[in-house]
């Protein structure tokens, strides 16, 4: 059988189709241009040759200025051709092109591969995407005239269909992996946002230590541990002395810097399991798990003297500290109130000192 296009495409039509940006994008999207031969395509061209008796069969992808052969059976090492080829005609018509003897047809006898490769018979089925773009064709050629049977054409069409299904599968996998990457990136962003949010919810923005909310939560947690294990627990309340004066003399910003420095100092004096929190404007609290009154006094004294030795403003800053150790069956509010009362006592006793509840 033979299909002779009544008016085969001219050079301008072919050039326009070859360089059509949507089509070219689809060809490049396959990810197959310039990739090495693969068995899955080679099996199809081998089968086409075997079943039709054609000595050469290939899967061509039409780039703007060359035909790239993803698979070529019987063509030696040729992987691409430039210049006019038979595959350009089904590209424009979108139809199968079946030629029994190209030398008998005026338009086709001038195609360069007639001379360069000696092609006499050609059967090409366009490889078309679902959206209608022709990527190339599945072809069989012979070096002598050949009467393609209906079955030959059916076989080539079926194999073209299989090649196209493989190409579609590749594109879907590529899309899926791109989507997956996007999804992973989004998940990472959401995770980072969540981490930032949870940090914001529990951290004091100025000093970076725990905020009031995190302090309350930690204190409840420590009380639950005490109840189970019977370990001691102490709490320090700490207030910067004459902080209003610091603000008034050096400015609010300098006051802020002092708060940050004190928070750092307290952190340096505490163990990893201790919780340093800013619970008010210039008020800090420190939860001391597994610490009795003696230990609490020792830590409080260490913190007090560390601050007193500081010289952030060209003069020492001091803090007053109240310490309370948990009584049997005592709740968080009571412990807090006793530590706060001790702090008040330290203030009234002259500041820069530790008072025990
Ligand atoms: N710079 C700064 N100042 C704050 C902040 N929060 C509260 N303050 C100030 O801290 C001061 C606390 O003053 P007071 O409660 O009168 O106590 P004080 O001056 O520290 O005196 P004593 O506690 O009695 O030693 C006020 O002037 C508040 O404006 C803050 O985040 N940054």
Coordinates of C-alpha atoms and ligand atoms in Angstrom, one line a residue:
X1 CA 0.0 0.0 0.0
X2 CA 1.1 3.6 -0.6
X3 CA 0.0 7.0 0.6
X4 CA 0.9 9.8 -1.8
X5 CA 0.2 13.2 -0.2
X6 CA -1.4 15.1 -3.1
X7 CA 0.5 18.2 -2.2
X8 CA 3.4 17.3 0.0
X9 CA 4.6 20.1 2.4
X10 CA 7.0 22.7 1.0
X11 CA 10.2 23.9 2.6
X12 CA 8.5 26.9 4.3
X13 CA 5.7 24.7 5.9
X14 CA 8.3 22.2 7.1
X15 CA 10.5 24.9 8.5
X16 CA 7.5 26.5 10.3
X17 CA 6.5 23.1 11.8
X18 CA 10.1 22.2 12.8
X19 CA 10.6 25.5 14.7
X20 CA 7.2 25.8 16.2
X21 CA 8.0 26.7 19.8
X22 CA 5.2 24.6 21.4
X23 CA 6.3 21.6 19.4
X24 CA 9.9 22.1 20.2
X25 CA 9.1 22.5 23.9
X26 CA 7.2 19.2 23.8
X27 CA 10.2 17.5 22.1
X28 CA 12.6 18.9 24.7
X29 CA 10.2 18.0 27.5
X30 CA 10.6 14.3 26.6
X31 CA 14.1 14.5 28.0
X32 CA 15.2 12.1 25.3
X33 CA 17.2 14.3 23.0
X34 CA 20.9 13.3 23.0
X35 CA 20.3 10.5 25.4
X36 CA 22.0 7.1 24.7
X37 CA 20.1 4.2 23.2
X38 CA 17.8 2.2 25.5
X39 CA 16.6 -1.3 25.2
X40 CA 13.0 -0.4 25.7
X41 CA 13.1 1.6 22.4
X42 CA 15.6 -0.7 20.6
X43 CA 13.3 -3.6 21.2
X44 CA 10.6 -1.8 19.2
X45 CA 12.8 -0.9 16.2
X46 CA 14.2 -4.5 16.2
X47 CA 10.7 -5.9 16.2
X48 CA 9.6 -3.5 13.4
X49 CA 12.5 -4.7 11.2
X50 CA 11.9 -8.3 11.9
X51 CA 8.1 -8.2 11.3
X52 CA 8.2 -5.9 8.2
X53 CA 11.4 -7.1 6.7
X54 CA 12.7 -3.5 6.4
X55 CA 16.5 -3.4 6.9
X56 CA 16.3 0.0 8.7
X57 CA 13.9 1.1 11.3
X58 CA 14.1 4.1 13.7
X59 CA 12.4 6.3 16.3
X60 CA 13.2 9.9 15.3
X61 CA 12.7 13.0 17.4
X62 CA 12.6 16.2 15.3
X63 CA 14.6 19.0 16.8
X64 CA 14.7 22.4 15.1
X65 CA 17.6 21.6 12.9
X66 CA 18.2 17.9 13.1
X67 CA 16.5 14.6 13.4
X68 CA 17.7 12.7 16.6
X69 CA 17.3 9.0 16.6
X70 CA 16.4 7.7 20.0
X71 CA 16.7 4.2 18.5
X72 CA 18.0 3.2 15.1
X73 CA 18.1 -0.3 13.8
X74 CA 20.3 -1.0 10.8
X75 CA 21.7 2.5 10.6
X76 CA 25.2 1.8 12.1
X77 CA 26.4 4.5 14.4
X78 CA 24.2 7.3 12.9
X79 CA 22.4 9.0 15.8
X80 CA 21.3 12.1 14.0
X81 CA 20.8 13.7 10.6
X82 CA 20.5 17.3 9.5
X83 CA 19.0 18.6 6.3
X84 CA 15.6 17.5 4.7
X85 CA 14.5 14.0 5.7
X86 CA 11.4 12.0 4.9
X87 CA 10.2 12.4 8.5
X88 CA 9.5 16.1 7.9
X89 CA 6.5 15.3 5.7
X90 CA 4.5 13.3 8.3
X91 CA 5.4 16.1 10.7
X92 CA 3.5 18.6 8.7
X93 CA 0.6 16.4 7.5
X94 CA 0.2 14.7 10.9
X95 CA -0.5 11.6 8.7
X96 CA 1.3 8.4 8.0
X97 CA 3.6 8.6 4.9
X98 CA 4.0 5.4 3.0
X99 CA 6.2 5.5 -0.1
X100 CA 7.0 2.4 -2.2
X101 CA 9.6 3.9 -4.5
X102 CA 10.6 7.5 -3.7
X103 CA 12.5 7.8 -7.0
X104 CA 9.2 7.7 -8.8
X105 CA 7.9 10.8 -7.0
X106 CA 9.2 14.2 -8.0
X107 CA 9.1 15.8 -4.6
X108 CA 10.7 12.9 -2.7
X109 CA 13.4 12.0 -5.1
X110 CA 15.3 15.2 -4.1
X111 CA 15.3 14.4 -0.4
X112 CA 19.1 14.2 0.4
X113 CA 18.9 10.8 2.1
X114 CA 17.8 9.2 -1.2
X115 CA 21.4 9.8 -2.4
X116 CA 23.3 9.8 0.9
X117 CA 21.7 6.7 2.3
X118 CA 20.2 5.2 -0.8
X119 CA 16.7 5.2 0.5
X120 CA 14.0 3.9 -1.9
X121 CA 11.0 3.0 0.3
X122 CA 9.8 4.8 3.4
X123 CA 7.0 4.2 5.9
X124 CA 6.7 6.7 8.7
X125 CA 4.0 7.1 11.4
X126 CA 4.0 10.4 13.3
X127 CA 4.6 10.3 17.1
X128 CA 2.0 12.6 18.4
X129 CA 1.4 13.8 22.0
X130 CA -2.1 13.9 23.5
X131 CA -2.2 17.7 22.9
X132 CA -1.5 17.1 19.2
X133 CA 2.2 18.0 19.0
X134 CA 4.2 15.8 16.6
X135 CA 7.5 14.9 18.2
X136 CA 8.9 12.8 15.4
X137 CA 8.0 9.5 13.8
X138 CA 8.4 5.8 13.9
X139 CA 9.9 4.8 10.6
X140 CA 10.9 1.9 8.4
X141 CA 13.0 2.3 5.2
X142 CA 14.3 0.0 2.5
X143 CA 17.1 0.4 0.0
X144 CA 15.0 -1.1 -2.7
X145 CA 11.4 -0.4 -3.7
X146 CA 9.1 -2.1 -1.2
X147 CA 5.4 -2.8 -1.4
X148 CA 4.3 -2.1 2.2
X149 CA 1.5 -4.4 3.1
X150 CA -1.4 -3.3 5.2
X151 CA 0.0 -5.5 7.9
X152 CA 3.4 -3.8 7.7
X153 CA 1.7 -0.5 8.2
X154 CA -0.4 -1.8 11.1
X155 CA 2.7 -3.2 12.8
X156 CA 4.6 0.1 12.4
X157 CA 1.6 1.9 13.8
X158 CA 1.3 -0.4 16.8
X159 CA 5.0 0.0 17.5
X160 CA 4.7 3.8 17.1
X161 CA 1.9 3.6 19.6
X162 CA 4.1 1.7 22.1
X163 CA 7.0 4.1 21.6
X164 CA 4.7 7.0 22.3
X165 CA 3.3 5.3 25.4
X166 CA 6.9 4.9 26.7
X167 CA 7.6 8.6 25.9
X168 CA 4.4 9.7 27.8
X169 CA 5.4 7.5 30.7
X170 CA 8.8 9.2 30.9
X171 CA 7.2 12.7 30.8
X172 CA 4.7 11.7 33.5
X173 CA 7.5 10.4 35.7
X174 CA 9.5 13.6 35.1
X175 CA 6.4 15.7 36.0
X176 CA 5.8 13.6 39.1
X177 CA 9.4 13.9 40.3
X178 CA 9.3 17.7 39.7
X179 CA 6.0 17.9 41.6
X180 CA 7.5 15.8 44.4
X181 CA 10.5 18.1 44.6
X182 CA 8.2 21.1 44.8
X183 CA 6.2 19.3 47.5
X184 CA 9.3 18.5 49.5
X185 CA 10.4 22.1 49.3
X186 CA 7.0 23.3 50.5
X187 CA 7.1 20.8 53.4
X188 CA 10.5 22.0 54.4
X189 CA 9.2 25.6 54.3
X190 CA 6.2 24.7 56.4
X191 CA 8.5 22.8 58.9
X192 CA 10.8 25.8 59.2
X193 CA 7.8 28.1 59.7
X194 CA 6.4 25.7 62.3
X195 CA 9.7 25.6 64.1
X196 CA 9.9 29.4 64.0
X197 CA 6.3 29.7 65.3
X198 CA 6.8 27.3 68.1
X199 CA 10.0 29.1 69.1
X200 CA 8.2 32.4 68.9
X201 CA 5.5 31.0 71.2
X202 CA 8.0 29.9 73.8
X203 CA 10.9 32.3 73.5
X204 CA 11.3 35.8 74.8
X205 CA 11.9 38.0 71.8
X206 CA 14.4 40.4 73.5
X207 CA 16.6 38.0 75.4
X208 CA 16.1 34.6 73.7
X209 CA 15.4 32.8 77.0
X210 CA 12.1 31.1 77.8
X211 CA 9.0 33.4 78.0
X212 CA 6.3 33.4 80.7
X213 CA 4.2 30.8 78.9
X214 CA 7.1 28.4 78.5
X215 CA 8.1 29.0 82.2
X216 CA 4.6 28.1 83.4
X217 CA 4.6 25.0 81.2
X218 CA 8.1 23.9 82.5
X219 CA 7.1 24.5 86.1
X220 CA 4.0 22.3 85.8
X221 CA 6.2 19.6 84.1
X222 CA 8.8 19.7 86.9
X223 CA 6.1 19.5 89.6
X224 CA 4.8 16.4 87.9
X225 CA 8.3 14.9 87.9
X226 CA 8.7 15.7 91.6
X227 CA 5.4 14.0 92.4
X228 CA 6.6 10.8 90.7
X229 CA 10.2 10.8 91.8
X230 CA 10.2 12.7 95.1
X231 CA 13.2 14.8 94.0
X232 CA 13.6 18.3 95.4
X233 CA 12.8 21.4 93.3
X234 CA 13.7 25.1 93.8
X235 CA 12.7 28.3 92.2
X236 CA 14.6 31.6 92.0
X237 CA 12.9 35.0 91.3
X238 CA 15.3 37.6 90.2
X239 CA 14.7 41.4 89.7
X240 CA 17.2 44.0 88.4
X241 CA 17.8 46.6 91.0
X242 CA 16.9 50.2 90.3
X243 CA 16.3 49.3 86.7
X244 CA 14.1 52.4 86.2
X245 CA 17.2 54.5 87.0
X246 CA 19.2 52.6 84.4
X247 CA 16.6 53.4 81.8
X248 CA 16.3 57.0 82.9
X249 CA 20.0 57.5 82.9
X250 CA 21.2 55.5 79.9
X251 CA 18.1 55.2 77.8
X252 CA 15.7 52.4 77.1
X253 CA 17.9 50.7 74.5
X254 CA 20.8 50.5 77.0
X255 CA 18.3 49.0 79.5
X256 CA 17.4 46.4 76.9
X257 CA 21.1 45.5 76.4
X258 CA 21.5 45.0 80.1
X259 CA 18.5 42.6 80.1
X260 CA 20.0 40.6 77.3
X261 CA 23.4 40.5 79.1
X262 CA 21.8 39.4 82.3
X263 CA 19.9 36.7 80.5
X264 CA 23.1 35.4 79.1
X265 CA 24.9 35.5 82.4
X266 CA 22.1 33.6 84.1
X267 CA 22.2 31.0 81.4
X268 CA 25.9 30.6 81.9
X269 CA 25.4 30.1 85.7
X270 CA 22.7 27.4 85.2
X271 CA 22.8 23.7 84.3
X272 CA 21.3 22.4 81.1
X273 CA 18.3 21.1 82.9
X274 CA 17.6 24.5 84.6
X275 CA 15.0 26.8 83.0
X276 CA 15.9 30.5 82.8
X277 CA 12.9 32.6 81.9
X278 CA 12.0 36.2 81.6
X279 CA 8.7 36.5 83.4
X280 CA 8.3 40.3 83.5
X281 CA 9.9 43.5 82.3
X282 CA 13.0 43.3 84.4
X283 CA 12.1 40.1 86.2
X284 CA 13.6 36.7 85.6
X285 CA 12.8 33.3 87.1
X286 CA 15.0 30.2 87.2
X287 CA 13.6 26.7 87.8
X288 CA 16.1 24.5 89.5
X289 CA 15.1 20.8 89.2
X290 CA 16.6 18.3 91.6
X291 CA 17.9 21.2 93.8
X292 CA 17.3 21.6 97.5
X293 CA 17.5 24.9 99.5
X294 CA 21.2 24.7 99.9
X295 CA 21.8 24.2 96.2
X296 CA 19.3 27.0 95.4
X297 CA 21.2 29.4 97.6
X298 CA 24.5 28.5 96.1
X299 CA 23.2 29.0 92.5
X300 CA 21.4 32.2 93.5
X301 CA 24.6 33.6 95.1
X302 CA 26.6 32.6 92.0
X303 CA 24.1 34.5 89.8
X304 CA 24.0 37.5 92.0
X305 CA 27.8 37.9 92.2
X306 CA 28.2 37.3 88.5
X307 CA 25.9 40.2 87.7
X308 CA 27.5 42.4 90.4
X309 CA 30.9 41.8 88.8
X310 CA 29.6 43.0 85.5
X311 CA 30.3 46.5 84.2
X312 CA 28.1 47.0 81.2
X313 CA 27.3 50.6 81.9
X314 CA 30.6 51.8 83.4
X315 CA 29.1 50.9 86.8
X316 CA 27.9 47.7 88.3
X317 CA 24.4 46.5 87.8
X318 CA 22.9 44.4 90.6
X319 CA 20.1 42.0 91.1
X320 CA 18.0 40.9 94.0
X321 CA 17.0 37.2 94.3
X322 CA 14.3 35.4 96.2
X323 CA 14.7 31.6 96.5
X324 CA 12.0 29.0 97.5
X325 CA 12.2 25.2 97.7
X326 CA 9.1 23.2 97.0
X327 CA 7.2 21.9 100.1
X328 CA 5.5 18.6 100.1
X329 CA 2.2 18.8 98.2
X330 CA 2.8 22.5 97.3
X331 CA 1.5 23.8 94.0
X332 CA 3.1 26.1 91.4
X333 CA 1.3 29.2 92.4
X334 CA 2.3 28.8 96.1
X335 CA 5.9 28.2 95.3
X336 CA 5.9 31.2 93.0
X337 CA 4.3 33.4 95.6
X338 CA 6.9 32.4 98.2
X339 CA 9.8 33.0 95.9
X340 CA 8.3 36.3 95.0
X341 CA 7.9 37.2 98.7
X342 CA 11.5 36.3 99.3
X343 CA 12.5 38.6 96.4
X344 CA 10.6 41.4 98.0
X345 CA 12.4 40.7 101.2
X346 CA 15.8 40.9 99.4
X347 CA 14.8 44.2 97.9
X348 CA 13.6 45.7 101.2
X349 CA 16.8 44.4 103.0
X350 CA 18.9 46.6 100.7
X351 CA 19.0 44.8 97.3
X352 CA 22.0 43.0 95.7
X353 CA 21.3 40.0 97.9
X354 CA 19.7 36.6 98.0
X355 CA 16.8 35.9 100.4
X356 CA 15.5 32.5 101.1
X357 CA 11.8 31.8 101.6
Ligands
LIG1 N1 14.7 48.8 78.9 C1 13.6 48.1 79.3 N2 13.0 48.5 80.5 C2 11.9 47.8 80.9 C3 11.5 46.7 80.2 N3 10.4 46.2 80.9 C4 10.2 47.0 82.0 N4 11.2 48.0 82.0 C5 11.4 49.0 83.0 O1 11.8 48.5 84.2 C6 11.6 49.5 85.2 C7 11.2 48.7 86.4 O2 11.1 49.7 87.4 P1 10.5 49.4 88.8 O3 9.5 48.3 88.8 O4 10.1 50.8 89.4 O5 11.7 48.9 89.7 P2 13.2 49.3 89.7 O6 13.6 50.6 89.1 O7 14.0 48.1 89.0 O8 13.5 49.3 91.2 P3 13.6 48.0 92.1 O9 13.1 46.8 91.5 O10 12.8 48.4 93.3 O11 15.1 47.9 92.4 C8 10.5 50.4 84.6 O12 11.1 51.6 84.4 C9 10.1 49.7 83.3 O13 9.8 50.7 82.3 C10 12.1 46.3 79.0 O14 11.8 45.4 78.4 N5 13.2 47.1 78.6

